[in-house]
Tab-separated table of C-alpha atoms in Angstrom:
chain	number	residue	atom	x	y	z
M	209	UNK	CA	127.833	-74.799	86.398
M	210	UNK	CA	128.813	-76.318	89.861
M	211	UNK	CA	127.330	-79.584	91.062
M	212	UNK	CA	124.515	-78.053	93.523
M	213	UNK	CA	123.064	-76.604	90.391
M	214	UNK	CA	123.268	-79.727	88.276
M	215	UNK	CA	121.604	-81.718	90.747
M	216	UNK	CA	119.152	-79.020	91.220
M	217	UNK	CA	118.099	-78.991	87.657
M	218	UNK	CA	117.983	-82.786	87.243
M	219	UNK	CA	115.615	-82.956	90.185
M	220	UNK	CA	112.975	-80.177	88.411
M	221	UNK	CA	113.305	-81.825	85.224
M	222	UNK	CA	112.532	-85.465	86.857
M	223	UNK	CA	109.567	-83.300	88.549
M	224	UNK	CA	107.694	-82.538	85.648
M	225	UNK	CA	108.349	-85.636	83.707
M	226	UNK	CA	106.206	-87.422	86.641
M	227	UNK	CA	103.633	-84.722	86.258
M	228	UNK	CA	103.435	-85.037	82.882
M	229	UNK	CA	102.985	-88.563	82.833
M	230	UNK	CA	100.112	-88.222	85.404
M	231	UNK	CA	98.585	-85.367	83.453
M	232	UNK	CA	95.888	-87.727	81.627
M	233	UNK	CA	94.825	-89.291	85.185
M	234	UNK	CA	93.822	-85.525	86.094
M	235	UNK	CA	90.749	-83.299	85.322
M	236	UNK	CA	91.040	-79.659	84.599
M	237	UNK	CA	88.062	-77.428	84.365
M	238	UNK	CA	88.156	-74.618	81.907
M	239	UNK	CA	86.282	-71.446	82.486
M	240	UNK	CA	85.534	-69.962	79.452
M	241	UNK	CA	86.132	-66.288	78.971
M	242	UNK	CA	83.362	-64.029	79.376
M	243	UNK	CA	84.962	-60.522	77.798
M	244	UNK	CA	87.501	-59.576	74.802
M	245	UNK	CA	89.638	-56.862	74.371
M	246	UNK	CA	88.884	-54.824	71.722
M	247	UNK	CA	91.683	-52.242	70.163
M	248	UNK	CA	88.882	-50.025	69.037
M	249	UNK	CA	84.992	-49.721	69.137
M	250	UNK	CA	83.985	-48.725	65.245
M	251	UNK	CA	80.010	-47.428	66.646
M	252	UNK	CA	81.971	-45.212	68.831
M	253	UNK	CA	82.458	-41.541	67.846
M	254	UNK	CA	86.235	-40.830	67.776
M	255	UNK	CA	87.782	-37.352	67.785
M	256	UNK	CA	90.360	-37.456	65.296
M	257	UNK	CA	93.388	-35.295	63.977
M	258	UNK	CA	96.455	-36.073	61.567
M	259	UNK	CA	100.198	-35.308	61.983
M	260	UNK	CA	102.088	-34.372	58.838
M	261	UNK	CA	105.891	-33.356	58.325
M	262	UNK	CA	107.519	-31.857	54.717
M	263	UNK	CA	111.207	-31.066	54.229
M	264	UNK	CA	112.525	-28.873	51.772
M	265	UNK	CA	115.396	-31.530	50.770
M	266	UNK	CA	112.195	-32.989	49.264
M	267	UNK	CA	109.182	-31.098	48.307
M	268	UNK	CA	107.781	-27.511	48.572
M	269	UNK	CA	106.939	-26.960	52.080
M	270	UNK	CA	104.002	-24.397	52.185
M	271	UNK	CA	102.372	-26.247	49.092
M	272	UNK	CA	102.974	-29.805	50.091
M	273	UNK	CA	101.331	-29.005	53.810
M	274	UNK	CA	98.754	-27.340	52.753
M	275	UNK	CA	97.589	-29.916	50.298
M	276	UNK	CA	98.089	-32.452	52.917
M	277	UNK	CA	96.110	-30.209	55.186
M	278	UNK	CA	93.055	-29.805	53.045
M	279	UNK	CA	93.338	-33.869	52.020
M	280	UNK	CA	93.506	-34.790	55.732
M	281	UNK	CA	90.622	-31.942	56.933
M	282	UNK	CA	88.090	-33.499	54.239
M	283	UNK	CA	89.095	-37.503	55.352
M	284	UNK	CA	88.514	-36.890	58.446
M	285	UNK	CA	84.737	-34.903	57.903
M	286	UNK	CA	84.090	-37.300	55.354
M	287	UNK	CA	83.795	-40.391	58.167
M	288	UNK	CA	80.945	-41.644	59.777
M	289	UNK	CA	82.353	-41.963	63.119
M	290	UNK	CA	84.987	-39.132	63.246
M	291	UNK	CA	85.182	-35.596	64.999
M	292	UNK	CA	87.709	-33.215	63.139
M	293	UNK	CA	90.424	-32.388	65.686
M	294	UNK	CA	92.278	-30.379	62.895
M	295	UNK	CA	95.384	-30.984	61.628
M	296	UNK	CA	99.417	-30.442	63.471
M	297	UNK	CA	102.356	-29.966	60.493
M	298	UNK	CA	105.590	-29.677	61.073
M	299	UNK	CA	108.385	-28.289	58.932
M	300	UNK	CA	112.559	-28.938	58.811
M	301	UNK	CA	111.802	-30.657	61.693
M	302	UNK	CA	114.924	-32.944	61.281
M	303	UNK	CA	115.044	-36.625	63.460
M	304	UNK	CA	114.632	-35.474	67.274
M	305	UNK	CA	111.129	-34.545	67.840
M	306	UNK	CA	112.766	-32.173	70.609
M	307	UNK	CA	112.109	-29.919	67.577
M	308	UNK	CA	108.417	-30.402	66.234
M	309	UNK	CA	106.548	-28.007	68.344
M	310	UNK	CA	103.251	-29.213	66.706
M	311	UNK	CA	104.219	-32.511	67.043
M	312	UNK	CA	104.926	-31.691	70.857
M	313	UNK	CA	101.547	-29.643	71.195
M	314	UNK	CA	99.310	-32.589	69.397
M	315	UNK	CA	101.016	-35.460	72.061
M	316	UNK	CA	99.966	-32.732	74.664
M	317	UNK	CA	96.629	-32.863	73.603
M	318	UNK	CA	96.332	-36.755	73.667
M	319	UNK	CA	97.384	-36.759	77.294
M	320	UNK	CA	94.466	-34.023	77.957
M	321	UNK	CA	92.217	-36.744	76.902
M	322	UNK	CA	91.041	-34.476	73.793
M	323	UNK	CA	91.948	-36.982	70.862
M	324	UNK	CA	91.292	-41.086	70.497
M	325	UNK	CA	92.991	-41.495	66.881
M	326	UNK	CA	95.999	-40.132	65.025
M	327	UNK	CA	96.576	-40.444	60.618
M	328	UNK	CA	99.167	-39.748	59.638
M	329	UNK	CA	101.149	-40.508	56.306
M	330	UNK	CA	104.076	-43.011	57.270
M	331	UNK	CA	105.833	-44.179	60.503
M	332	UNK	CA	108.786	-41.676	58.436
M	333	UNK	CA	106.594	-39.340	58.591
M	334	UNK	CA	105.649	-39.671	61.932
M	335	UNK	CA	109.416	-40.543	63.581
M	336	UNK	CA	112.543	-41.361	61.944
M	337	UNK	CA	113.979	-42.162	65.546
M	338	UNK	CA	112.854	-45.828	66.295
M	339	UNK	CA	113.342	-45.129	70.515
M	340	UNK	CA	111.044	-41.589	69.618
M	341	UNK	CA	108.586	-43.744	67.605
M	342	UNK	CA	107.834	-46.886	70.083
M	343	UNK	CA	107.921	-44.156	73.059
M	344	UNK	CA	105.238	-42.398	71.772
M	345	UNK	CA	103.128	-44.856	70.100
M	346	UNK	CA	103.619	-47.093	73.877
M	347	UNK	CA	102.488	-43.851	75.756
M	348	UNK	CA	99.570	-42.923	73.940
M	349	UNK	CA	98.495	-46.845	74.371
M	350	UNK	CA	98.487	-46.575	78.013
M	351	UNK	CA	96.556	-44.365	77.874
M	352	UNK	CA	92.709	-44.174	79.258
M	353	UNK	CA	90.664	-44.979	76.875
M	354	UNK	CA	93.965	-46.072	74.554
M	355	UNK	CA	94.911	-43.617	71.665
M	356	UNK	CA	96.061	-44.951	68.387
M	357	UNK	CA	98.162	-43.900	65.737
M	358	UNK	CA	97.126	-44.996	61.977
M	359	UNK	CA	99.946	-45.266	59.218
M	360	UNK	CA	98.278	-44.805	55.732
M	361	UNK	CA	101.053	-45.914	53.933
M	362	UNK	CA	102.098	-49.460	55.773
M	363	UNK	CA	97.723	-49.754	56.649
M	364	UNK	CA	99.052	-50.494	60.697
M	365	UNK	CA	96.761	-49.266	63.504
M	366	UNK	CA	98.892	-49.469	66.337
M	367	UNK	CA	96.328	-50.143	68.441
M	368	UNK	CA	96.279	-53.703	67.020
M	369	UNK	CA	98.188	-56.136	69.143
M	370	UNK	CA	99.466	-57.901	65.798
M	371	UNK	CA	101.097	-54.590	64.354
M	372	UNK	CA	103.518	-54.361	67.126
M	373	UNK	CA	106.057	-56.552	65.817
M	374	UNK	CA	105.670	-55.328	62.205
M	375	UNK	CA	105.876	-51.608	63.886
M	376	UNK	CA	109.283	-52.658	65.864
M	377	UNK	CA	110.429	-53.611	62.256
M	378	UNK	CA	109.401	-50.952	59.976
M	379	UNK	CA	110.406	-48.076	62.481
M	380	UNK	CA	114.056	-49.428	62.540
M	381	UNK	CA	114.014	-49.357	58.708
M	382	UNK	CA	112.499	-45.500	59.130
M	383	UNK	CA	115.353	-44.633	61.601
M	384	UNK	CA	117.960	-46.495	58.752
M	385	UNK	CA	116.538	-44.394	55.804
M	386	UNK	CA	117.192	-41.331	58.020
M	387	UNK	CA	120.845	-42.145	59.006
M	388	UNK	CA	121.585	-42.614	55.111
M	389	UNK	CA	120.168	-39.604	54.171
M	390	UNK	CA	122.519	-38.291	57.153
M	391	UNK	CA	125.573	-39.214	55.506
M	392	UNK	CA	124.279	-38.834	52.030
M	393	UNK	CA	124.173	-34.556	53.150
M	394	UNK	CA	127.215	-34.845	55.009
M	395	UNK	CA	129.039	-36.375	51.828
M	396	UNK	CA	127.672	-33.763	49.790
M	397	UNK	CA	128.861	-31.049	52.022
M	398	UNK	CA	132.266	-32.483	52.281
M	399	UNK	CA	132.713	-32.659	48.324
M	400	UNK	CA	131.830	-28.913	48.403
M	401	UNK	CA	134.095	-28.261	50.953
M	402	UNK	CA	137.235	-30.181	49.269
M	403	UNK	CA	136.419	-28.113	45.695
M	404	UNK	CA	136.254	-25.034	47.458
M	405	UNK	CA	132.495	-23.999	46.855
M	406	UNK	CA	131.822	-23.156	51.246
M	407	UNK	CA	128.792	-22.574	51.877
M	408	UNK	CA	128.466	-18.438	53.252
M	409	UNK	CA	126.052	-16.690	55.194
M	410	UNK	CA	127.832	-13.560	54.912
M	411	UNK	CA	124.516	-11.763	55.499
M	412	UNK	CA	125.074	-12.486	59.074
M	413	UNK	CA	128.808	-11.108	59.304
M	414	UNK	CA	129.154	-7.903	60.469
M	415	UNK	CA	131.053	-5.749	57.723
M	416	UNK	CA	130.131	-8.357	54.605
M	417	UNK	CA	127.132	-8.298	52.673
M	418	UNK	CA	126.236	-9.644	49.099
M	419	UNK	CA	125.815	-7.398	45.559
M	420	UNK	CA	123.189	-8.395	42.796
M	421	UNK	CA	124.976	-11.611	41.997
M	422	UNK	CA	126.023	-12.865	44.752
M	423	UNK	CA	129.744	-11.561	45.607
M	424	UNK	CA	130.689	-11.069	48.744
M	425	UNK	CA	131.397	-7.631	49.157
M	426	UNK	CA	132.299	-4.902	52.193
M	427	UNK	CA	129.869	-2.663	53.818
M	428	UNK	CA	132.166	-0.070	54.444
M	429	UNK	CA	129.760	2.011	57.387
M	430	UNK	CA	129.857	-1.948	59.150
M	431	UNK	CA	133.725	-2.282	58.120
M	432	UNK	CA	134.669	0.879	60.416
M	433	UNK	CA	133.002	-1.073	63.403
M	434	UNK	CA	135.320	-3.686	62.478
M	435	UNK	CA	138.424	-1.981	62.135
M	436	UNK	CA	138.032	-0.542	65.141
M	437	UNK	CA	137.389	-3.615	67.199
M	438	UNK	CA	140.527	-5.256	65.764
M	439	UNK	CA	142.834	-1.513	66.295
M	440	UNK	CA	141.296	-0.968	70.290
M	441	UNK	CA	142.642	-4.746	70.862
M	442	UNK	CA	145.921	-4.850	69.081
M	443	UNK	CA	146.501	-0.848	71.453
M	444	UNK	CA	145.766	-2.635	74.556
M	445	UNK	CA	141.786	-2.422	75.204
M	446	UNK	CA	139.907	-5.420	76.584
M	447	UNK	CA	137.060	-7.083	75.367
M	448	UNK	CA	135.181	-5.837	78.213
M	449	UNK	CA	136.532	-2.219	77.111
M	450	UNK	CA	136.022	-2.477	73.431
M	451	UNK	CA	132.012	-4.025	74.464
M	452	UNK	CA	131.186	-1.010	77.128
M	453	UNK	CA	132.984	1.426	74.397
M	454	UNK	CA	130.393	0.368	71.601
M	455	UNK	CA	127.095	0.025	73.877
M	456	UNK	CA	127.803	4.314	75.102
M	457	UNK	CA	128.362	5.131	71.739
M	458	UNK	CA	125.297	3.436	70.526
M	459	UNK	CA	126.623	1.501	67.981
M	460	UNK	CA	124.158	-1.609	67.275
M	461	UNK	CA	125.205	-5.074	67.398
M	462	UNK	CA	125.428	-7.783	64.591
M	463	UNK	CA	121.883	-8.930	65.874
M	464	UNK	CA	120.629	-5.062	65.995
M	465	UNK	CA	120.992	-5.023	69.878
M	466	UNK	CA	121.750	-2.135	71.796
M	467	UNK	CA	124.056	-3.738	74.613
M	468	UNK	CA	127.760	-5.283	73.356
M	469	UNK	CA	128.729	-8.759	75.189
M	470	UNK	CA	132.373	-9.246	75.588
M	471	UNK	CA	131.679	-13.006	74.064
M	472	UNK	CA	130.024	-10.849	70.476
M	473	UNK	CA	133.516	-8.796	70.705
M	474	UNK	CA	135.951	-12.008	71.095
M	475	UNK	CA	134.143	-13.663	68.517
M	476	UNK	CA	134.589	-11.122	66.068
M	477	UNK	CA	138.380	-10.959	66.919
M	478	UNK	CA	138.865	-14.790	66.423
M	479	UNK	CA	136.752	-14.536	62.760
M	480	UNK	CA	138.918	-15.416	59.988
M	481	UNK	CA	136.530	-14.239	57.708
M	482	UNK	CA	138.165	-10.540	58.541
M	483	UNK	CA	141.177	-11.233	57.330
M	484	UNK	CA	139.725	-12.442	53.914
M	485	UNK	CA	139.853	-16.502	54.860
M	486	UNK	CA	136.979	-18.924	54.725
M	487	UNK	CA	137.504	-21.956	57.105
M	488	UNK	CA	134.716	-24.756	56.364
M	489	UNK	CA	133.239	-27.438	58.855
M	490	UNK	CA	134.315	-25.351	62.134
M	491	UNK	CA	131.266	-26.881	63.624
M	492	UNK	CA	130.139	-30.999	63.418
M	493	UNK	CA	126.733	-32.717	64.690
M	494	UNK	CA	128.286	-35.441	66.855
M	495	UNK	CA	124.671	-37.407	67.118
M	496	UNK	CA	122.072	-38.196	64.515
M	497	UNK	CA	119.258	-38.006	66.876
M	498	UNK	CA	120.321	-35.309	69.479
M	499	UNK	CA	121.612	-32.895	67.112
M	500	UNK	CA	124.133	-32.225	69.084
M	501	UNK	CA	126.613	-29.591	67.976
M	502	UNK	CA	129.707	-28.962	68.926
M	503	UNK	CA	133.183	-27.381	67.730
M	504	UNK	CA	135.314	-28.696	65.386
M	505	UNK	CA	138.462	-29.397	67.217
M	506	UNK	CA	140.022	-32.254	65.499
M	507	UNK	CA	136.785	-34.385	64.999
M	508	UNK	CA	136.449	-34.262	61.370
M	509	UNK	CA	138.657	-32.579	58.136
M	510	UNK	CA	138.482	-28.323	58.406
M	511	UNK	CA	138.746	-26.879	55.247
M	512	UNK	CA	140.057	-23.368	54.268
M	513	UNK	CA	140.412	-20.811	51.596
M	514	UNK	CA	143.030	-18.228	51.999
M	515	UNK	CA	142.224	-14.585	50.526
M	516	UNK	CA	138.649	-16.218	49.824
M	517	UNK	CA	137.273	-12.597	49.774
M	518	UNK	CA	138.307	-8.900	50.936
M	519	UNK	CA	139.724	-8.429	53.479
M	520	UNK	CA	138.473	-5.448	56.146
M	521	UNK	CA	141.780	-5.980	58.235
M	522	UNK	CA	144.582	-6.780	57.528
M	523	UNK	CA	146.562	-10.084	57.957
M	524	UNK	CA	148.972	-8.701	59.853
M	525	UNK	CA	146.721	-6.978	62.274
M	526	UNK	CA	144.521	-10.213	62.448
M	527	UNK	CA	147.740	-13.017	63.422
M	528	UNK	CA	148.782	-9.772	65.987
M	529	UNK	CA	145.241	-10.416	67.694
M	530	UNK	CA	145.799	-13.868	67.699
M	531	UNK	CA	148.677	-13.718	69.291
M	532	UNK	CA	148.038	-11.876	71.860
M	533	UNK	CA	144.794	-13.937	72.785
M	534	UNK	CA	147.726	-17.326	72.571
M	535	UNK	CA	149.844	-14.815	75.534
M	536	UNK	CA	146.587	-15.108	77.800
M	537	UNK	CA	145.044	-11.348	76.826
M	538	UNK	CA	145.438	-7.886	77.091
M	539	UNK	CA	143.955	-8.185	80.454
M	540	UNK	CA	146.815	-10.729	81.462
M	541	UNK	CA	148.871	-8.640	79.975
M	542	UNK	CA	148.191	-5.694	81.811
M	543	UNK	CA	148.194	-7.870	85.491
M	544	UNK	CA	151.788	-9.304	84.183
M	545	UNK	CA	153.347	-5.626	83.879
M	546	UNK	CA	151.132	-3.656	86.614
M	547	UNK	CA	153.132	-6.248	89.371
M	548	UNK	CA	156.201	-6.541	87.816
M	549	UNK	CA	158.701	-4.600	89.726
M	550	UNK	CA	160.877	-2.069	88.061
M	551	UNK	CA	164.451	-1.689	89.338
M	552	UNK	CA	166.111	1.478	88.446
M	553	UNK	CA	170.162	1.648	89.018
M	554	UNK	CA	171.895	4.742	87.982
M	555	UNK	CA	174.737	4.404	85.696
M	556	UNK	CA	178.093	4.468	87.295
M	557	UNK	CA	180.852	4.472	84.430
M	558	UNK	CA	181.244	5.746	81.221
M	559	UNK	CA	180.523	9.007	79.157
M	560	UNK	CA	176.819	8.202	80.626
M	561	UNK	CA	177.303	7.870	84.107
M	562	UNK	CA	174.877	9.116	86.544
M	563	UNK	CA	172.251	8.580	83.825
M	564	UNK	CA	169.282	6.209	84.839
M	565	UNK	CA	168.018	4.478	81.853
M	566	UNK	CA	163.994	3.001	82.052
M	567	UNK	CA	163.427	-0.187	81.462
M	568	UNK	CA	160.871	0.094	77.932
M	569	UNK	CA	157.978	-2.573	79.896
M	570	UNK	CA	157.516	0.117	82.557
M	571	UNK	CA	154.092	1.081	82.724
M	572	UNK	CA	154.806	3.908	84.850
M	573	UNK	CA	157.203	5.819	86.676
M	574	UNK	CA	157.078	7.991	90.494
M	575	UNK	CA	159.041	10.939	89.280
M	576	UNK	CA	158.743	12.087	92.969
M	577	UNK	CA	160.136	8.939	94.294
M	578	UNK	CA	162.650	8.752	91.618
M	579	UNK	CA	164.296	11.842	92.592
M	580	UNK	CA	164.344	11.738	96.055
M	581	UNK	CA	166.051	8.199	95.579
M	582	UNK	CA	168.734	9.277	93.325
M	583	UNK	CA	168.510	13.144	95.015
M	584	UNK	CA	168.007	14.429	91.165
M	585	UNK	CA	167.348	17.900	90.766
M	586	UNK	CA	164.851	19.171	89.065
């Protein structure tokens, strides 16, 4: 601090010391307060709904909403004061409410000015994100008349200017729970991983399905489609080729389409699954709340299991694919030798001369051009 502001400070302070002293020499009227704010009128009728959210990590989802649904419908009608606004459940919602569309369509309701109170279970329940939880609860207080949100378990209207402390608190501790449980799945996964148990949705492989116990076996009418993908790639075709080839011979896609996307073929081609591997984690969540997905590229451990299950091609076909995607393409390929330049030279010594040997990377060759060059006859 420089010297101006020292002496600045000094003179303030000196300021209200001689105020203070002169305070009891001064008279101060007081006008007393007329009106108080009240967080909610209990005479009033209020039109009220609940909010409730099940997970199968922890209870039966159609039974456990549908009790909650029926317990919820018959508080509500049971109330003196309180309209039935019916009840919004959402299920494997996860910690974004990006993806609760009831909890989305019940907020849009409160702005339309057709509900005044919210119940619901827990501020867990209600948001495990702390920034989701104060946003929402803040917004539907600004709201004219205010709308409030009651948590049965922790008894806190939020309406209540003395619950917004213990709210600030206890949604922290909601958003903490749900990072634990986070990792807690994420460990489990990764102990599955490193004992080789993956976890398949073969199903939704083209080629694989499952028998009566679970094996992962091939679906040899799918497998053709498969095989030849892999064979029209490794002879030259382009995605693009192989995708347009498919669609006019109306062959369906792994979704039951009709049209073939070159980004459905070159996924197929870079599936290790085809070759009989199993490669775990390819994919990681890089944010709790987001949900945010992206690929695997180094983040976290990969996991794989060579000759997991059948193979439909072969290895040898599938590292050729691979390595021709690594040399930029068959379409690269194709550019690379359609420009290259082929110099012919007739052979001038030797038991072969006159002979004019073709390079083998020639794609093709102007006999007409060749002969008048060399005046060959035919």
């Amino acid at each position: 601090m420089n010297l101006k502001s020292k002496k600045k400070k000094s003179v303030a302070a000196e300021r209200i010391r001689k105020a203070y002293e002169r305070s009891n020499e001064i008279e101060v009227e007081i006008i007393p307060a007329t009106k108080k704010l009240k967080a909610n009128d209990p005479n009033r009728v209020q039109r009220v709904c609940a909010y409730c959210r099940v997970s199968t990590l922890e209870e039966s989802q159609d039974t456990s909403y549908e009790l909650q649904r029926l317990e919820y419908k018959d508080m509500i009608e049971s109330h003196e004061n309180w309209q039935y606004q019916g009840v919004y459940g959402d299920k494997e919602s996860g910690t974004s409410v990006m993806n609760r569309t009831e909890f989305l369509k019940m907020i849009e309701e409160c702005r339309a000015g057709n509900i005044d109170l919210i119940i619901t279970k827990s501020i867990s329940r209600f948001a495990r994100n702390i920034l989701d939880c104060l946003y929402y609860v803040r917004e539907l207080k600004q709201m004219n008349p205010p709308i409030g949100v009651y948590f049965e378990t922790e008894h806190l209207n939020t309406l209540d200017p003395a619950n917004e402390m213990t709210l600030n608190v206890l949604s922290l501790v909601a958003q903490e729970e749900s990072a634990q449980k986070s990792k807690s799945l994420k460990w489990s996964y990764r102990k599955r991983f490193e004992r080789g148990i993956p976890l398949t949705n073969m199903w939704a492989v083209l080629g694989y399905g499952n028998d009566d116990e679970g094996n992962i076996i091939i679906v040899e009418e799918e497998a053709e489609i498969v095989r030849y993908i892999f064979r029209s790639y490794v002879e030259g075709k382009t995605v693009c080729e192989i995708a347009d080839a498919l669609t006019d011979e109306n062959v369906p896609t792994p979704k039951g389409k009709d049209k073939w996307s070159p980004g459905t073929v070159n996924s197929m081609l870079h599936n290790e699954k085809y070759c009989g591997d199993m490669v775990m984690q390819k994919t990681v969540s890089v944010d709790l709340y987001s949900h945010k997905v992206v690929k695997n590229d180094g983040i976290e451990d990969q996991y794989r299991l060579r000759d997991y299950h059948p193979p439909i091609v072969s290895r040898q076909v599938f590292d050729k694919v691979q390595e021709i995607f690594r040399s930029g393409g068959n379409k690269r390929r194709r550019a690379k030798y359609a420009t290259k330049k082929v110099k012919l030279k007739p052979i001038k010594k030797g038991s072969l001369q006159g002979y004019v040997p073709i390079p083998v990377d020639a794609v093709s060759i102007d006999i007409e051009q060749l002969t008048a060059k060399f005046k060959i006859k035919k």
